[in-house]
Amino acid sequence: TSTHSTGLELTLRWTVVMWVKLRPRLVAPLAYLLLIWTTSILAWLNPGAMTMMALVPRTEYGLPGILSMSLVHLGPQHLIANSLPLLILGSLISVRHGHRYFLTATVICTSISGILLWSLGRSAMHLGASGIIFAWIGLLLTYGPLPATKGSSVPPHERVMDLCISLGVMFAYGSMLWGLLPTDQRISWDGHIAGFVGGILTAWLARRSKWGQ
């Protein structure tokens, strides 16, 4: 009983220490999720805003959607479905690399995937953060295996950590990659593809940029 109590006490202490240490790194993904919830709710109260923030490929009025489409969802069910992957994947990125990396990578993912979707996507109104989810999946899957650039060195324990994260994401979210296939025209599969490619390119840029080291 004494050994069990000591083990439980140590576990609780370790949990508290890790929470205090990691809590600052959870601020950015939580704030991003709060922004998405706030923007979506405001858009539901003003349907015209939803149309203005949507991405519509190859149209001038759809250009703002390159940056804004991920902040707006069609309804509560759509938003709730995206919230848990956003929280888990965003927290993984921020806890591993810090809020500066998280914010920079998210802006780049949003920009690249939005431009790709606007240029090549189907002529439809695209809304929701699923493209960002696929971008983060692409980023986390690719960053670990990518080699470091010449002149920069990655400590072995960090390399192992990145590879473990890549494997963990593949195990947990690999089945979502079926969403890259055009099996349902009601789903923005082209947005998923654009996001995934954007995430891979962002990982490549991160390995070659100071913000990604």
Short mmCIF file of C-alpha atoms in Angstrom, two decimals:
data_model
loop_
_atom_site.label_atom_id
_atom_site.label_comp_id
_atom_site.label_asym_id
_atom_site.label_seq_id
_atom_site.Cartn_x
_atom_site.Cartn_y
_atom_site.Cartn_z
CA THR A 1 0.00 0.00 0.00
CA SER A 2 2.85 2.35 0.88
CA THR A 3 4.58 1.65 -2.45
CA HIS A 4 1.32 2.20 -4.32
CA SER A 5 0.74 5.53 -2.54
CA THR A 6 4.29 6.67 -3.28
CA GLY A 7 3.91 5.78 -6.96
CA LEU A 8 0.60 7.62 -7.19
CA GLU A 9 2.10 10.68 -5.48
CA LEU A 10 5.05 10.73 -7.88
CA THR A 11 2.70 10.41 -10.85
CA LEU A 12 0.57 13.31 -9.63
CA ARG A 13 3.65 15.45 -9.03
CA TRP A 14 5.00 14.64 -12.49
CA THR A 15 1.62 15.50 -14.03
CA VAL A 16 1.50 18.86 -12.25
CA VAL A 17 5.09 19.69 -13.22
CA MET A 18 4.45 18.79 -16.89
CA TRP A 19 1.21 20.79 -16.94
CA VAL A 20 2.95 23.88 -15.53
CA LYS A 21 5.78 23.45 -18.03
CA LEU A 22 3.63 22.84 -21.11
CA ARG A 23 0.68 25.12 -20.32
CA PRO A 24 2.22 28.23 -21.99
CA ARG A 25 2.63 26.24 -25.22
CA LEU A 26 -1.06 25.34 -25.29
CA VAL A 27 -2.15 28.98 -25.37
CA ALA A 28 -1.69 29.41 -29.14
CA PRO A 29 -3.69 26.35 -30.31
CA LEU A 30 -6.43 27.06 -27.76
CA ALA A 31 -6.61 30.70 -28.87
CA TYR A 32 -6.79 29.61 -32.52
CA LEU A 33 -9.64 27.21 -31.73
CA LEU A 34 -11.43 29.94 -29.77
CA LEU A 35 -11.05 32.28 -32.76
CA ILE A 36 -12.63 29.67 -35.04
CA TRP A 37 -15.54 29.13 -32.65
CA THR A 38 -16.12 32.87 -32.21
CA THR A 39 -15.94 33.61 -35.94
CA SER A 40 -18.24 30.72 -36.84
CA ILE A 41 -20.89 31.70 -34.28
CA LEU A 42 -20.83 35.32 -35.44
CA ALA A 43 -21.15 34.15 -39.06
CA TRP A 44 -24.19 32.01 -38.19
CA LEU A 45 -25.85 35.11 -36.78
CA ASN A 46 -25.08 36.96 -40.01
CA PRO A 47 -25.34 34.55 -42.98
CA GLY A 48 -24.04 37.20 -45.35
CA ALA A 49 -20.71 37.13 -43.52
CA MET A 50 -20.40 33.40 -44.18
CA THR A 51 -20.67 33.95 -47.92
CA MET A 52 -18.13 36.79 -47.77
CA MET A 53 -15.58 34.62 -45.93
CA ALA A 54 -15.93 31.54 -48.14
CA LEU A 55 -13.33 30.59 -50.73
CA VAL A 56 -14.75 30.33 -54.24
CA PRO A 57 -12.05 29.25 -56.73
CA ARG A 58 -10.99 31.65 -59.48
CA THR A 59 -13.31 34.48 -58.43
CA GLU A 60 -12.38 37.90 -57.13
CA TYR A 61 -14.96 37.76 -54.35
CA GLY A 62 -13.54 34.39 -53.27
CA LEU A 63 -10.01 35.71 -52.77
CA PRO A 64 -10.47 36.71 -49.09
CA GLY A 65 -11.45 33.11 -48.43
CA ILE A 66 -7.82 32.08 -48.94
CA LEU A 67 -7.20 33.30 -45.39
CA SER A 68 -10.70 33.28 -43.89
CA MET A 69 -12.39 30.05 -45.02
CA SER A 70 -10.86 27.98 -42.22
CA LEU A 71 -12.41 30.26 -39.57
CA VAL A 72 -16.03 29.66 -40.64
CA HIS A 73 -18.10 26.47 -40.48
CA LEU A 74 -21.49 25.62 -41.94
CA GLY A 75 -23.06 24.68 -38.61
CA PRO A 76 -22.42 23.36 -35.09
CA GLN A 77 -21.99 19.74 -36.22
CA HIS A 78 -19.35 20.77 -38.77
CA LEU A 79 -17.50 22.85 -36.17
CA ILE A 80 -17.62 20.22 -33.43
CA ALA A 81 -16.35 17.52 -35.80
CA ASN A 82 -13.29 19.61 -36.62
CA SER A 83 -12.58 20.87 -33.10
CA LEU A 84 -10.97 17.78 -31.56
CA PRO A 85 -8.48 17.15 -34.42
CA LEU A 86 -7.66 20.87 -34.40
CA LEU A 87 -6.97 20.79 -30.67
CA ILE A 88 -4.92 17.58 -30.71
CA LEU A 89 -2.83 18.31 -33.82
CA GLY A 90 -2.37 21.99 -32.97
CA SER A 91 -1.26 21.10 -29.45
CA LEU A 92 1.23 18.55 -30.83
CA ILE A 93 2.81 21.20 -33.03
CA SER A 94 2.89 23.88 -30.36
CA VAL A 95 4.10 21.66 -27.51
CA ARG A 96 6.86 20.17 -29.65
CA HIS A 97 8.07 23.36 -31.35
CA GLY A 98 6.62 26.35 -29.48
CA HIS A 99 3.98 28.97 -30.25
CA ARG A 100 6.16 30.90 -32.72
CA TYR A 101 6.57 27.80 -34.89
CA PHE A 102 2.86 27.01 -34.52
CA LEU A 103 1.75 30.47 -35.63
CA THR A 104 4.25 30.68 -38.50
CA ALA A 105 3.47 27.19 -39.76
CA THR A 106 -0.28 27.79 -39.54
CA VAL A 107 -0.07 31.03 -41.52
CA ILE A 108 2.06 29.36 -44.21
CA CYS A 109 -0.20 26.28 -44.34
CA THR A 110 -3.26 28.52 -44.65
CA SER A 111 -1.71 30.62 -47.40
CA ILE A 112 -0.32 27.80 -49.52
CA SER A 113 -3.39 25.57 -49.26
CA GLY A 114 -5.71 28.52 -49.87
CA ILE A 115 -3.85 29.63 -52.98
CA LEU A 116 -3.78 26.07 -54.33
CA LEU A 117 -7.49 25.60 -53.70
CA TRP A 118 -8.41 28.99 -55.19
CA SER A 119 -6.32 28.22 -58.29
CA LEU A 120 -7.19 24.56 -58.87
CA GLY A 121 -10.26 23.71 -56.80
CA ARG A 122 -13.78 22.91 -57.94
CA SER A 123 -16.13 25.82 -58.54
CA ALA A 124 -17.94 25.69 -55.19
CA MET A 125 -18.16 27.53 -51.88
CA HIS A 126 -15.46 26.12 -49.59
CA LEU A 127 -15.72 26.60 -45.82
CA GLY A 128 -14.24 25.00 -42.72
CA ALA A 129 -10.93 24.10 -41.11
CA SER A 130 -10.62 20.59 -42.53
CA GLY A 131 -8.00 21.90 -44.96
CA ILE A 132 -5.91 23.09 -41.99
CA ILE A 133 -6.36 19.72 -40.29
CA PHE A 134 -5.00 17.97 -43.39
CA ALA A 135 -2.23 20.58 -43.61
CA TRP A 136 -1.17 19.85 -40.04
CA ILE A 137 -1.31 16.12 -40.72
CA GLY A 138 0.92 16.61 -43.78
CA LEU A 139 3.28 18.79 -41.75
CA LEU A 140 3.60 16.34 -38.85
CA LEU A 141 3.94 13.29 -41.11
CA THR A 142 6.66 14.92 -43.22
CA TYR A 143 8.71 16.96 -40.76
CA GLY A 144 10.08 13.95 -38.87
CA PRO A 145 11.51 11.99 -41.82
CA LEU A 146 12.82 15.08 -43.65
CA PRO A 147 16.61 15.40 -43.39
CA ALA A 148 18.12 18.54 -41.90
CA THR A 149 19.80 20.95 -44.28
CA LYS A 150 23.55 21.12 -44.66
CA GLY A 151 25.13 23.26 -41.99
CA SER A 152 22.40 22.55 -39.44
CA SER A 153 22.29 19.69 -37.01
CA VAL A 154 19.34 18.15 -35.21
CA PRO A 155 20.11 16.50 -31.84
CA PRO A 156 19.45 12.74 -31.99
CA HIS A 157 16.79 12.86 -29.26
CA GLU A 158 14.87 15.55 -31.17
CA ARG A 159 15.09 13.52 -34.37
CA VAL A 160 13.71 10.49 -32.55
CA MET A 161 10.93 12.63 -31.05
CA ASP A 162 9.94 14.01 -34.46
CA LEU A 163 9.89 10.51 -35.98
CA CYS A 164 7.77 9.21 -33.10
CA ILE A 165 5.31 12.07 -33.61
CA SER A 166 5.13 11.27 -37.34
CA LEU A 167 4.44 7.60 -36.61
CA GLY A 168 1.89 8.49 -33.93
CA VAL A 169 0.02 10.81 -36.29
CA MET A 170 0.02 8.15 -39.00
CA PHE A 171 -1.36 5.59 -36.55
CA ALA A 172 -4.02 7.94 -35.14
CA TYR A 173 -5.03 9.87 -38.26
CA GLY A 174 -3.85 7.76 -41.18
CA SER A 175 -7.41 6.65 -41.92
CA MET A 176 -8.34 10.30 -42.55
CA LEU A 177 -6.17 10.23 -45.67
CA TRP A 178 -9.11 8.54 -47.42
CA GLY A 179 -10.57 12.06 -47.31
CA LEU A 180 -8.12 12.98 -50.07
CA LEU A 181 -10.12 10.89 -52.53
CA PRO A 182 -13.12 12.33 -54.44
CA THR A 183 -15.59 9.84 -52.98
CA ASP A 184 -18.20 12.37 -51.84
CA GLN A 185 -18.90 15.56 -53.80
CA ARG A 186 -20.44 17.15 -50.69
CA ILE A 187 -17.02 17.09 -49.02
CA SER A 188 -14.24 19.49 -49.99
CA TRP A 189 -11.81 16.73 -50.94
CA ASP A 190 -9.91 19.18 -53.15
CA GLY A 191 -9.52 21.40 -50.08
CA HIS A 192 -8.15 18.39 -48.21
CA ILE A 193 -5.61 17.77 -50.98
CA ALA A 194 -4.60 21.43 -51.07
CA GLY A 195 -4.18 21.41 -47.30
CA PHE A 196 -2.14 18.21 -47.28
CA VAL A 197 0.19 19.49 -49.99
CA GLY A 198 0.45 22.82 -48.15
CA GLY A 199 1.48 21.00 -44.98
CA ILE A 200 4.17 19.01 -46.78
CA LEU A 201 5.59 22.19 -48.34
CA THR A 202 5.48 23.94 -44.97
CA ALA A 203 7.46 21.08 -43.39
CA TRP A 204 10.03 21.39 -46.18
CA LEU A 205 10.28 25.15 -45.57
CA ALA A 206 10.55 24.63 -41.81
CA ARG A 207 13.57 22.36 -42.22
CA ARG A 208 15.25 25.10 -44.26
CA SER A 209 14.26 28.19 -42.28
CA LYS A 210 15.38 29.66 -38.97
CA TRP A 211 11.82 29.66 -37.60
CA GLY A 212 11.62 25.91 -38.11
CA GLN A 213 14.82 24.99 -36.29
#
